[in-house]
GROMACS .gro file of N, CA and C in nm:
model
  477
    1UNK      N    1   0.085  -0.117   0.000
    1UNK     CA    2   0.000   0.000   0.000
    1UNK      C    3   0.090   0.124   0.000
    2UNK      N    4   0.071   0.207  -0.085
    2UNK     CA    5   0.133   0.315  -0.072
    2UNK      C    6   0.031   0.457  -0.113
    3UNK      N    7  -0.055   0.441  -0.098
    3UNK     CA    8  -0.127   0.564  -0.126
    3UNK      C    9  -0.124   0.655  -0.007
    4UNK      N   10  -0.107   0.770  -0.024
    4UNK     CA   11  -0.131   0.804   0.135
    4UNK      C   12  -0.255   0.857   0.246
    5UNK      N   13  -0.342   0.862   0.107
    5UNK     CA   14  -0.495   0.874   0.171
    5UNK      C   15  -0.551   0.787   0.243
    6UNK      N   16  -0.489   0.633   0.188
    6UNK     CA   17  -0.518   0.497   0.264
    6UNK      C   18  -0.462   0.536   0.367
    7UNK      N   19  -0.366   0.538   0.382
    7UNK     CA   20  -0.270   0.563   0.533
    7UNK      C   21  -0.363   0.602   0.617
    8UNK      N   22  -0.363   0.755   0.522
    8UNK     CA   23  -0.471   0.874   0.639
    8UNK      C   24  -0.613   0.810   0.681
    9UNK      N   25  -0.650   0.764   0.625
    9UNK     CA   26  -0.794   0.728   0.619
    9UNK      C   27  -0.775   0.612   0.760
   10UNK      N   28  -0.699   0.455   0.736
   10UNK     CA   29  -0.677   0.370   0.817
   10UNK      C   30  -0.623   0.453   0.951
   11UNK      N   31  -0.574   0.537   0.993
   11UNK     CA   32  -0.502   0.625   1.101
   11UNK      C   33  -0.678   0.661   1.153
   12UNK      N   34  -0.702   0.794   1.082
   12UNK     CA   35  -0.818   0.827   1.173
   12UNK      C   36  -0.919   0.709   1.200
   13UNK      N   37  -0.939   0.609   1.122
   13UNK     CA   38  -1.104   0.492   1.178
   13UNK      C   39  -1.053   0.491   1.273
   14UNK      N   40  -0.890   0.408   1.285
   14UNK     CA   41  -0.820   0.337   1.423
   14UNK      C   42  -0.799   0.448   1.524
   15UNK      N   43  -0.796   0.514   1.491
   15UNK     CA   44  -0.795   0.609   1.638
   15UNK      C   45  -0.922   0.657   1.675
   16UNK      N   46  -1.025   0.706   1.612
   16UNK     CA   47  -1.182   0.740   1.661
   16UNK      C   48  -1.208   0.599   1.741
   17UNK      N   49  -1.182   0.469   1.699
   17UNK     CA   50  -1.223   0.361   1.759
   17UNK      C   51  -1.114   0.336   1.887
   18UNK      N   52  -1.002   0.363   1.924
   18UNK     CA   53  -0.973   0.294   2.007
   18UNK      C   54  -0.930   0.434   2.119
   19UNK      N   55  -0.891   0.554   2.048
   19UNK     CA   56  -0.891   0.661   2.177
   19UNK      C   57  -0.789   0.693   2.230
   20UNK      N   58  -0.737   0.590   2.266
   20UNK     CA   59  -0.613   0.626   2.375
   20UNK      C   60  -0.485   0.670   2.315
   21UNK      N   61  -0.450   0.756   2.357
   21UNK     CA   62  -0.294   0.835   2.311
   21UNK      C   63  -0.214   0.850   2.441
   22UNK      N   64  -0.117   0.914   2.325
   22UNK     CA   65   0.003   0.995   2.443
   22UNK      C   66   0.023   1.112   2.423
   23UNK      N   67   0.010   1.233   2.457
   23UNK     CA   68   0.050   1.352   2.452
   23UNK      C   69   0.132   1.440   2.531
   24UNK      N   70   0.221   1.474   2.435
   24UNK     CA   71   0.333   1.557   2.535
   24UNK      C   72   0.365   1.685   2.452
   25UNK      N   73   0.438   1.766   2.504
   25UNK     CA   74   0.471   1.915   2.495
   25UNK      C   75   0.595   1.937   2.553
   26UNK      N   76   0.682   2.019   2.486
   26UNK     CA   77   0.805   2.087   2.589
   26UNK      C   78   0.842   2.084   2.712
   27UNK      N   79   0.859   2.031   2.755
   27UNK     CA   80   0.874   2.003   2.897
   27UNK      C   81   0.783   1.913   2.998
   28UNK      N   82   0.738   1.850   2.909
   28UNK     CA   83   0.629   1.782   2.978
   28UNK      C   84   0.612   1.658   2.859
   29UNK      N   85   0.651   1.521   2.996
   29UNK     CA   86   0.675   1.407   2.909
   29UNK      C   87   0.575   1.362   2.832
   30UNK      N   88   0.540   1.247   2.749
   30UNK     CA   89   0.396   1.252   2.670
   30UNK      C   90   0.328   1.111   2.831
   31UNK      N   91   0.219   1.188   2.809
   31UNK     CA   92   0.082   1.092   2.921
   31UNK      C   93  -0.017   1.089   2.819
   32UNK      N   94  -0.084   0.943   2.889
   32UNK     CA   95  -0.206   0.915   2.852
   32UNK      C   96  -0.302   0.966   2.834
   33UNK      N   97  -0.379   0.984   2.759
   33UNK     CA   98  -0.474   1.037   2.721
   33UNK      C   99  -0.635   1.050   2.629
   34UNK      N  100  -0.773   1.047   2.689
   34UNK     CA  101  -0.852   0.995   2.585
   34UNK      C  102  -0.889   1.113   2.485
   35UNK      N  103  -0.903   1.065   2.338
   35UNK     CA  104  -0.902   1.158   2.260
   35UNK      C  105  -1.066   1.136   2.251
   36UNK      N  106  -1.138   1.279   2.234
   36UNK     CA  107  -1.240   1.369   2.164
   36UNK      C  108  -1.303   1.410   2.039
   37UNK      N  109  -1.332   1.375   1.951
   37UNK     CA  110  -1.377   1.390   1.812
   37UNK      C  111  -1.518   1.436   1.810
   38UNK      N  112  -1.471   1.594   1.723
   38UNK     CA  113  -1.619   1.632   1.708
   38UNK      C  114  -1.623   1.616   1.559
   39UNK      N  115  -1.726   1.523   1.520
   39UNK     CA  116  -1.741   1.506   1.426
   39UNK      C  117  -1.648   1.468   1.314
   40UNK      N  118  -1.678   1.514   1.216
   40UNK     CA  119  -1.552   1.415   1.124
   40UNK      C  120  -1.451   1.529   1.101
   41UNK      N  121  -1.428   1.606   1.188
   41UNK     CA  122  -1.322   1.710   1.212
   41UNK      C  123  -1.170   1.649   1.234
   42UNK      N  124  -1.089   1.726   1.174
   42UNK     CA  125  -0.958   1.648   1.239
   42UNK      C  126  -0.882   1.678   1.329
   43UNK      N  127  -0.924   1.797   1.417
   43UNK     CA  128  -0.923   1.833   1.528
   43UNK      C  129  -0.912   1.732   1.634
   44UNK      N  130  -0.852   1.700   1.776
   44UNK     CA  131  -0.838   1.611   1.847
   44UNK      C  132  -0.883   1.680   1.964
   45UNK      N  133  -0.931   1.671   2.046
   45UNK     CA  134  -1.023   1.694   2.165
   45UNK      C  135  -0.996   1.656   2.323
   46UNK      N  136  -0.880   1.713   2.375
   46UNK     CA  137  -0.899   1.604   2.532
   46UNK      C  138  -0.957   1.673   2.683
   47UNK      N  139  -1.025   1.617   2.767
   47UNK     CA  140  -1.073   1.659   2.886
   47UNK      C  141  -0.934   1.660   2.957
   48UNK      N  142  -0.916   1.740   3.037
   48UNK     CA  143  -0.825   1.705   3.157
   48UNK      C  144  -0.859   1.833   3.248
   49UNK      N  145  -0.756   1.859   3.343
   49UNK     CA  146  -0.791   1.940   3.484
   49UNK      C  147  -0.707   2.063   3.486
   50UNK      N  148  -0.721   2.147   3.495
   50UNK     CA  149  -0.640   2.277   3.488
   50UNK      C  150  -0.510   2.297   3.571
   51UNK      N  151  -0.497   2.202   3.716
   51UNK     CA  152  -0.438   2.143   3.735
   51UNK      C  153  -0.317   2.041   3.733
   52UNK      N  154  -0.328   2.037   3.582
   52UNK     CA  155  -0.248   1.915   3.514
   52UNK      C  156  -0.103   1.980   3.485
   53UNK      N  157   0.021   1.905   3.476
   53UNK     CA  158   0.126   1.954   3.410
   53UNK      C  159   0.137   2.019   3.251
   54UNK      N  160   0.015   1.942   3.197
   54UNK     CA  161  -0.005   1.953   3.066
   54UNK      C  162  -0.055   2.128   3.058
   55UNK      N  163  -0.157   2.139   3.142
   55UNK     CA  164  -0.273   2.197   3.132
   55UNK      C  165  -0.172   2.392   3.201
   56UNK      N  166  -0.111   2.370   3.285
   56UNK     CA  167  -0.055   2.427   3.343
   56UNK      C  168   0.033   2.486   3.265
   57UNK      N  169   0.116   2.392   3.189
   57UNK     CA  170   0.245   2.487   3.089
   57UNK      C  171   0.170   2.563   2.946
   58UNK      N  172   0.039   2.581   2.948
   58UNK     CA  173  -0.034   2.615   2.805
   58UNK      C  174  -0.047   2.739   2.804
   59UNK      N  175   0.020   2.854   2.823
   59UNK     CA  176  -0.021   2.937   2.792
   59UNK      C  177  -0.068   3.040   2.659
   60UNK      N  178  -0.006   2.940   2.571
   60UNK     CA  179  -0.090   2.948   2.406
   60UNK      C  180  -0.069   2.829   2.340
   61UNK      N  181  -0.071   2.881   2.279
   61UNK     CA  182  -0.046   2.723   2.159
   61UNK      C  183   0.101   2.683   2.159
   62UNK      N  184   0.108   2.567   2.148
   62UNK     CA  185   0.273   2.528   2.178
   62UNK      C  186   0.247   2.354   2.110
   63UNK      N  187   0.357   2.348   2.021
   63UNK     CA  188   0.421   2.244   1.991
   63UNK      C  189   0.370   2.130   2.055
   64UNK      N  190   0.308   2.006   2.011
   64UNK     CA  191   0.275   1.903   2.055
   64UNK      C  192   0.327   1.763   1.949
   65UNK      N  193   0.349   1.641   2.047
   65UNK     CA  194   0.325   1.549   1.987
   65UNK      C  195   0.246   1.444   2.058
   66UNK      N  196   0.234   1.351   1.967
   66UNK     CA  197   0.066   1.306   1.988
   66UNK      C  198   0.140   1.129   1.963
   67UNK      N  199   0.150   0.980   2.040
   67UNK     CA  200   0.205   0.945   1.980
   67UNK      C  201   0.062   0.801   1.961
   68UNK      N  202   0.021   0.720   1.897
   68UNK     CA  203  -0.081   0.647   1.906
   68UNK      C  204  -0.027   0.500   1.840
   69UNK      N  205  -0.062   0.421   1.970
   69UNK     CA  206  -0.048   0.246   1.879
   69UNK      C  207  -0.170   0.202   1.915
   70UNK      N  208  -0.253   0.091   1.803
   70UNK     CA  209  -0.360   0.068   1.776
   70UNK      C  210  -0.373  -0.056   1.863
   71UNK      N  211  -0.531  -0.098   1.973
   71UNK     CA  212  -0.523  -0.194   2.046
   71UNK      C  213  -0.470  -0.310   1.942
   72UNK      N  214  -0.481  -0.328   1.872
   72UNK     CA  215  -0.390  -0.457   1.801
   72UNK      C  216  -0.303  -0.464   1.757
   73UNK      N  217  -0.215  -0.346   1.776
   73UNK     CA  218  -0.079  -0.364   1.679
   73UNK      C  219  -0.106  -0.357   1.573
   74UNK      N  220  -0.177  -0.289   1.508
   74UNK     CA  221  -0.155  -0.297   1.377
   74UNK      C  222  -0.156  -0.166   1.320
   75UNK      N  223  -0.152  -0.065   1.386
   75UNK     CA  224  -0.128   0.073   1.325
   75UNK      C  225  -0.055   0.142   1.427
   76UNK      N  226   0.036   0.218   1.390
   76UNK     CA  227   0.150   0.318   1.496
   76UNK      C  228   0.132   0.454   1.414
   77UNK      N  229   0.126   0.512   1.528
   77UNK     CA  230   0.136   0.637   1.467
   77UNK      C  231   0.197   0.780   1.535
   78UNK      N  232   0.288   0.890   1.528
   78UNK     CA  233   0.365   0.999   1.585
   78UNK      C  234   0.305   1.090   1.483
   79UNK      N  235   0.239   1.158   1.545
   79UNK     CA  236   0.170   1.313   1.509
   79UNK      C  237   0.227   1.447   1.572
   80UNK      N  238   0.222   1.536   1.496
   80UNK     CA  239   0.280   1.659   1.532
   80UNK      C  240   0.219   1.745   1.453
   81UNK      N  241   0.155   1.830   1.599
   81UNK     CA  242   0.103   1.955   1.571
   81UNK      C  243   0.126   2.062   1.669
   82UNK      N  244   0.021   2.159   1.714
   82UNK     CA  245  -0.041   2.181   1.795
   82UNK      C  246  -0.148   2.183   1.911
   83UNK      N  247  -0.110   2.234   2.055
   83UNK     CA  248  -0.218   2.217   2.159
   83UNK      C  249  -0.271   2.356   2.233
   84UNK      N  250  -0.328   2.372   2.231
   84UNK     CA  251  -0.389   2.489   2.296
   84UNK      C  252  -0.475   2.488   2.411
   85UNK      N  253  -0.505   2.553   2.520
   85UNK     CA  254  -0.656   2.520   2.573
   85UNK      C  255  -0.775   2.589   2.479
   86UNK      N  256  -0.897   2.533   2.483
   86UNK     CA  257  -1.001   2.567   2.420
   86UNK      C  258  -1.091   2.568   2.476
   87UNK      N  259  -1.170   2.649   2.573
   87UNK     CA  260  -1.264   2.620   2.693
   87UNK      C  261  -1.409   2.687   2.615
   88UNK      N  262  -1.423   2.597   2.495
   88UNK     CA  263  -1.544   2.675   2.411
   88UNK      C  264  -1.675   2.601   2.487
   89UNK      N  265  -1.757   2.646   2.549
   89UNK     CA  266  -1.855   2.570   2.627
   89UNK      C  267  -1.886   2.527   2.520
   90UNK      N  268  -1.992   2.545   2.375
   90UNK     CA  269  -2.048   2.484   2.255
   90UNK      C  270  -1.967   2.324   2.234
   91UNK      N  271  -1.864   2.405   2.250
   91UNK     CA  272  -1.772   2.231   2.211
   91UNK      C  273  -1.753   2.135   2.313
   92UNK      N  274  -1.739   2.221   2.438
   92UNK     CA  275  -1.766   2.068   2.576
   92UNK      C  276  -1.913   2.049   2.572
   93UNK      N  277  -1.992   2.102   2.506
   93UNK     CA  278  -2.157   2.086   2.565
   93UNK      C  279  -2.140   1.929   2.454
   94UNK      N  280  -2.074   1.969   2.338
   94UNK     CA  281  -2.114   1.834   2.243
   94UNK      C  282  -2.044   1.734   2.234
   95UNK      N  283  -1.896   1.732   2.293
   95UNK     CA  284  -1.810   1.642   2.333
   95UNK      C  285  -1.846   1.533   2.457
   96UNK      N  286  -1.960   1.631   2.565
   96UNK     CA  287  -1.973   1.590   2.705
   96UNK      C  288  -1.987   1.433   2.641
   97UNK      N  289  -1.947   1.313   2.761
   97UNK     CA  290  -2.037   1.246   2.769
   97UNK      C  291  -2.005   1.166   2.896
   98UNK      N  292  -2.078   1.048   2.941
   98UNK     CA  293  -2.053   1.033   3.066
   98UNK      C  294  -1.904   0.968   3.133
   99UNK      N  295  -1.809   0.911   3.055
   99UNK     CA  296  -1.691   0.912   3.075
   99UNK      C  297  -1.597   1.025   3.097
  100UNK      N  298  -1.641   1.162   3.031
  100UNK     CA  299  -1.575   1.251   3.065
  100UNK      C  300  -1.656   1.287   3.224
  101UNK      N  301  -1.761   1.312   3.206
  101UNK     CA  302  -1.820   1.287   3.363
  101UNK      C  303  -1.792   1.224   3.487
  102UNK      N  304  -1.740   1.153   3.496
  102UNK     CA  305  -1.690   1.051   3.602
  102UNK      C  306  -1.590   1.103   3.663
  103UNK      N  307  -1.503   1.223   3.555
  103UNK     CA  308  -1.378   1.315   3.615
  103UNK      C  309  -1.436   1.386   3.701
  104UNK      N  310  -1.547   1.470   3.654
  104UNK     CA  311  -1.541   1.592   3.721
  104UNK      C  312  -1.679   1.597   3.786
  105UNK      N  313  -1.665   1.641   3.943
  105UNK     CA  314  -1.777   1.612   4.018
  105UNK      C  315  -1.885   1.707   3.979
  106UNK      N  316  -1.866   1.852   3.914
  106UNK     CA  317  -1.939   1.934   3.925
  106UNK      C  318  -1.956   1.907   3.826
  107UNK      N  319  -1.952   1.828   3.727
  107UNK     CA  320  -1.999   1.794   3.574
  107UNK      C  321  -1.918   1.928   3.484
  108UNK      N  322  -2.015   1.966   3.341
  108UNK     CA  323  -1.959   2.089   3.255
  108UNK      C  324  -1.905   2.228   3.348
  109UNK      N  325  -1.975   2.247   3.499
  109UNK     CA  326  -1.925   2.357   3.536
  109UNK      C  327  -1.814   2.326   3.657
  110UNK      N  328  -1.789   2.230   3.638
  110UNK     CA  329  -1.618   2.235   3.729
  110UNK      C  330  -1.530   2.323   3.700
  111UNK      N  331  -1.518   2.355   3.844
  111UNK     CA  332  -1.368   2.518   3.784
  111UNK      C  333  -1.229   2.472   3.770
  112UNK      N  334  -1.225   2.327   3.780
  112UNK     CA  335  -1.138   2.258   3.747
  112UNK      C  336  -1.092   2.199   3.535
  113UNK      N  337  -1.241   2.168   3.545
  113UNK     CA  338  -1.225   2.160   3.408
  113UNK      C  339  -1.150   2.229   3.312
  114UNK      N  340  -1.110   2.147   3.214
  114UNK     CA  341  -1.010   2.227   3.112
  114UNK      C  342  -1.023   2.127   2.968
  115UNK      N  343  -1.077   2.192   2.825
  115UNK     CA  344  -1.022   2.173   2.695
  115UNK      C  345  -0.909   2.197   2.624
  116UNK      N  346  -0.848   2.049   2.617
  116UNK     CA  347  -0.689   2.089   2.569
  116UNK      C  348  -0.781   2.071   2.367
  117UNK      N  349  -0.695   2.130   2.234
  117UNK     CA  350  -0.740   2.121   2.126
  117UNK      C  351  -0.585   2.140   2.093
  118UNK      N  352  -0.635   1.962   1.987
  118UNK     CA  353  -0.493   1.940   1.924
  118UNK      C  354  -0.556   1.920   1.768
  119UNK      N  355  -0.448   2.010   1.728
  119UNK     CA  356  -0.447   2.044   1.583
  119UNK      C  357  -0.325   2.011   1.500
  120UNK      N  358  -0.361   1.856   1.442
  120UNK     CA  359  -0.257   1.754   1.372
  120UNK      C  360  -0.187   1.867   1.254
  121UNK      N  361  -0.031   1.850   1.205
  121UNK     CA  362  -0.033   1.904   1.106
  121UNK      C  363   0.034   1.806   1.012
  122UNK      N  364   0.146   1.730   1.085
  122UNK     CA  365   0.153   1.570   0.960
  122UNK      C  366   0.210   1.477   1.081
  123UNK      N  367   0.201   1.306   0.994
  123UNK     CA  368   0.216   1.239   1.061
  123UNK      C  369   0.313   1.165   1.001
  124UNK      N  370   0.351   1.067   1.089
  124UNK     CA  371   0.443   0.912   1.032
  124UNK      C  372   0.367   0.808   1.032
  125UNK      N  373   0.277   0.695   1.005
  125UNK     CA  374   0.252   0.619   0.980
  125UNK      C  375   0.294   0.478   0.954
  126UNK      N  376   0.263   0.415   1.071
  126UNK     CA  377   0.300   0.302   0.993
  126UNK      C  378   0.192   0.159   1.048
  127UNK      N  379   0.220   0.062   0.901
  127UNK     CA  380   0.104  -0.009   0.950
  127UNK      C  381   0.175  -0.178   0.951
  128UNK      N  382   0.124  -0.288   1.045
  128UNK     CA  383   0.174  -0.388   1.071
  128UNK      C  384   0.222  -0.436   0.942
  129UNK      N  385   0.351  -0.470   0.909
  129UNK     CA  386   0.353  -0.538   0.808
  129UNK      C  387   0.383  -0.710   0.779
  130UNK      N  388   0.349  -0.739   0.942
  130UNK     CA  389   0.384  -0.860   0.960
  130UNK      C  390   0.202  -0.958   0.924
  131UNK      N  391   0.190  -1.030   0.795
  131UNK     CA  392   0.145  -1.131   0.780
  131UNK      C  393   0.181  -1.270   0.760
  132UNK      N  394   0.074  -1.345   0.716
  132UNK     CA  395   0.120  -1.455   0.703
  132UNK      C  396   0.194  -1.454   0.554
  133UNK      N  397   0.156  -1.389   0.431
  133UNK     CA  398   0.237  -1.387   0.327
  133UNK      C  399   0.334  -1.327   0.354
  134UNK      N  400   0.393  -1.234   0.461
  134UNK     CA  401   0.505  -1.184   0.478
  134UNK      C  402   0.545  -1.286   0.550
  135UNK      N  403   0.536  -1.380   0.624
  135UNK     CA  404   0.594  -1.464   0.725
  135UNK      C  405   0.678  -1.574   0.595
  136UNK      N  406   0.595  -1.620   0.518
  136UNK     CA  407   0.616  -1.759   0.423
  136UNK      C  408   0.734  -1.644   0.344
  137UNK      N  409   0.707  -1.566   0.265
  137UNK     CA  410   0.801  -1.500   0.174
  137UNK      C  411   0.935  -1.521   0.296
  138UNK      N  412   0.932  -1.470   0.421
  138UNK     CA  413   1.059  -1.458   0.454
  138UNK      C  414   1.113  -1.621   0.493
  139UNK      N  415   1.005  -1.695   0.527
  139UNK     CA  416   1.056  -1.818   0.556
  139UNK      C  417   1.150  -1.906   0.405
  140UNK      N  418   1.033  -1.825   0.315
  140UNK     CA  419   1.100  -1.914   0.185
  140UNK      C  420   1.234  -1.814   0.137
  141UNK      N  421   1.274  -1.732   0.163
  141UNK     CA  422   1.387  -1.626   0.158
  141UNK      C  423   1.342  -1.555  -0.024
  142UNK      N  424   1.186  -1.547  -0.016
  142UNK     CA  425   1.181  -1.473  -0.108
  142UNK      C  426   1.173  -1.293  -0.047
  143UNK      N  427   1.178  -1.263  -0.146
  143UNK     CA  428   1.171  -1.126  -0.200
  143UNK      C  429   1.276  -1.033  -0.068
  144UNK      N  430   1.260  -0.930  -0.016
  144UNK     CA  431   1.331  -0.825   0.049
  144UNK      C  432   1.248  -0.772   0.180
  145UNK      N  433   1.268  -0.817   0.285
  145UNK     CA  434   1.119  -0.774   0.392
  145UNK      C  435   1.153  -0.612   0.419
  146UNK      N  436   1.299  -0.583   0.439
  146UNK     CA  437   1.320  -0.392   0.428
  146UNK      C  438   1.228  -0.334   0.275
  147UNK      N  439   1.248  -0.372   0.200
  147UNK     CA  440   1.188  -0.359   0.043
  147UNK      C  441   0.980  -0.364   0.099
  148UNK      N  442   1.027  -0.446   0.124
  148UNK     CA  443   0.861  -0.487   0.138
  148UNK      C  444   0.762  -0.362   0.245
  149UNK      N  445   0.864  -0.379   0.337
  149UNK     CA  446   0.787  -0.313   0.448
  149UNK      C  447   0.829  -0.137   0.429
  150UNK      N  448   0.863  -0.085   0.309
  150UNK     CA  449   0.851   0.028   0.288
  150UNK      C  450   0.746   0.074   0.245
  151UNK      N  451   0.650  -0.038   0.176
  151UNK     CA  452   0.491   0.001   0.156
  151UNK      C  453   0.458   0.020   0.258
  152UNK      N  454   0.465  -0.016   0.381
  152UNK     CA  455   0.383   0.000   0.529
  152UNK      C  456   0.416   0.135   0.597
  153UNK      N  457   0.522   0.201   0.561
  153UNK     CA  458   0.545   0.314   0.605
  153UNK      C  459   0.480   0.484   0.520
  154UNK      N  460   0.391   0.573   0.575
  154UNK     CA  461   0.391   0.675   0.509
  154UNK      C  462   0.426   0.843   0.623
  155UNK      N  463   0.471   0.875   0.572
  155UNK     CA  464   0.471   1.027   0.600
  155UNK      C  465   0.310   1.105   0.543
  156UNK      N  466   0.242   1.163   0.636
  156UNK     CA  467   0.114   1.220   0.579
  156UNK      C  468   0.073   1.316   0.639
  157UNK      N  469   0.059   1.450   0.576
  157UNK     CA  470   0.020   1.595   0.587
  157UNK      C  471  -0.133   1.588   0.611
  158UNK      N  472  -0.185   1.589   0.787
  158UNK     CA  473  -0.310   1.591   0.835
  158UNK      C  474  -0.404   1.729   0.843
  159UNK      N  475  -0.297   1.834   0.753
  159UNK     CA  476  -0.333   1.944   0.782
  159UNK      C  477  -0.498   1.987   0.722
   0.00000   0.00000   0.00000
């Protein structure tokens, strides 16, 4: 596969479906994190506490990376963009839901609450390239598995 829309395309399903990242910033190592999707935006969305190390060093937009492996191994991915806070009530009113709830006792009006907004600008990609036709090719010492597994790799502009 080498198209890179495939890439892009397989990146966002697997991440709307499985959520969990890492995000870090300048001085602040990358942590866990559940990602937010409004809509088929490519905008990334996270709850956290104003409180936070994350949340704390933001005083505008600053350099982020974002790093994501898919619950099955089969998609990796290092994103780099931007993070900002974004405390747009419209956008926590439609993001809410009851997992983000469970954080915060006072629900949408916790004075704790905080919208971090991450804004991808390209990525690295890469997707498992270990099958069973890749297993037999290498068992039978056909073809080149570096060769091979350069289809599995893309660079892709999420901007």
């Amino acid at each position: 596969m080498t198209d890179k829309q495939e890439f892009e395309a397989k990146f966002w399903k697997s991440i709307r479906a499985d959520m969990t990242v890492m995000v870090g910033i300048a001085g602040v190592d990358p942590r866990p994190m559940t990602a937010q999707f409004d809509g088929e935006r490519k905008t990334i969305y996270f709850f956290t506490a104003k409180d936070t190390e994350i949340a704390e060093k933001l005083t505008g937009a600053k350099k982020a990376t974002l790093v994501y492996a898919a619950k099955k191994h089969d998609l990796f991915a290092t994103i780099h963009g931007t993070v900002r806070i974004d405390n747009d009530r419209n956008t926590i009113d439609r993001l809410w839901n009851r997992f983000v709830a469970a954080w915060f006792e006072k629900g949408k009006d916790d004075p704790k609450l905080c919208l971090l907004r991450f804004d991808p600008a390209d990525a690295q990609i890469w997707l498992d390239a270990s099958s069973l036709v890749a297993g037999v090719k290498m068992f039978l010492g056909l073809g080149d598995p570096k060769r091979d597994y350069a289809d599995s790799v893309a660079k892709v502009s999420l901007k």
